[in-house]
């Protein structure tokens, strides 16, 4: 891979899987999360290049995930 890791957070698996397939076809490593708290755990592991998130989802909403990711970098 090219080292680009994406954290993809969507509560609907069908949307998440479709976006993951597209990103993977472009060379991204994709870590999937079904809710905000799971995304934050993945982000805490570091090494990601991109976060794609749903706005309204279980746990912390997408805007909160983005804000928390910015403070952890």
XYZ file of C-alpha atoms in Angstrom:
73
model
C 0.000 0.000 0.000
C 0.990 3.623 -0.195
C 0.723 4.204 3.557
C -2.517 6.191 3.455
C -4.802 4.951 6.204
C -8.401 6.092 6.260
C -10.752 5.834 9.213
C -14.230 5.452 7.714
C -17.176 5.895 10.088
C -20.725 5.337 8.905
C -23.562 3.793 10.864
C -25.027 2.150 7.736
C -22.863 -0.808 6.720
C -23.920 -0.759 3.053
C -22.705 2.832 2.616
C -19.561 2.182 4.635
C -18.679 -0.903 2.591
C -19.252 0.862 -0.745
C -17.019 3.789 0.211
C -14.387 1.417 1.624
C -14.275 -0.535 -1.642
C -13.769 2.689 -3.618
C -10.979 3.900 -1.338
C -9.259 0.515 -1.320
C -9.325 0.442 -5.124
C -7.353 3.723 -4.981
C -4.716 2.236 -2.676
C -5.960 3.341 0.737
C -5.935 1.067 3.761
C -9.369 1.492 5.312
C -10.284 0.974 8.950
C -14.061 0.832 9.328
C -16.080 1.933 12.339
C -19.842 1.740 12.830
C -20.143 4.461 15.448
C -18.329 7.492 16.807
C -16.795 5.865 19.881
C -15.302 3.087 17.758
C -13.854 5.695 15.381
C -12.230 7.525 18.286
C -10.586 4.288 19.423
C -9.165 3.773 15.921
C -8.020 7.376 15.639
C -6.287 7.086 18.989
C -4.025 4.474 17.410
C -2.523 7.191 15.185
C -1.130 6.859 11.690
C -4.241 7.868 9.735
C -4.252 10.177 6.725
C -7.957 10.785 6.315
C -11.155 10.577 8.359
C -14.491 10.168 6.614
C -17.472 10.240 8.912
C -21.230 10.328 8.927
C -22.609 13.402 10.698
C -25.441 11.790 12.698
C -24.561 8.389 14.110
C -24.578 6.474 17.399
C -22.151 7.741 20.012
C -20.263 10.959 19.331
C -21.491 12.587 16.135
C -19.194 13.097 13.179
C -18.420 16.732 13.980
C -17.350 15.683 17.476
C -15.185 12.887 16.093
C -13.459 15.375 13.794
C -12.909 17.882 16.590
C -11.527 15.228 18.926
C -9.232 13.885 16.191
C -7.799 17.360 15.622
C -6.895 17.714 19.280
C -5.247 14.286 19.413
C -2.878 14.927 16.496
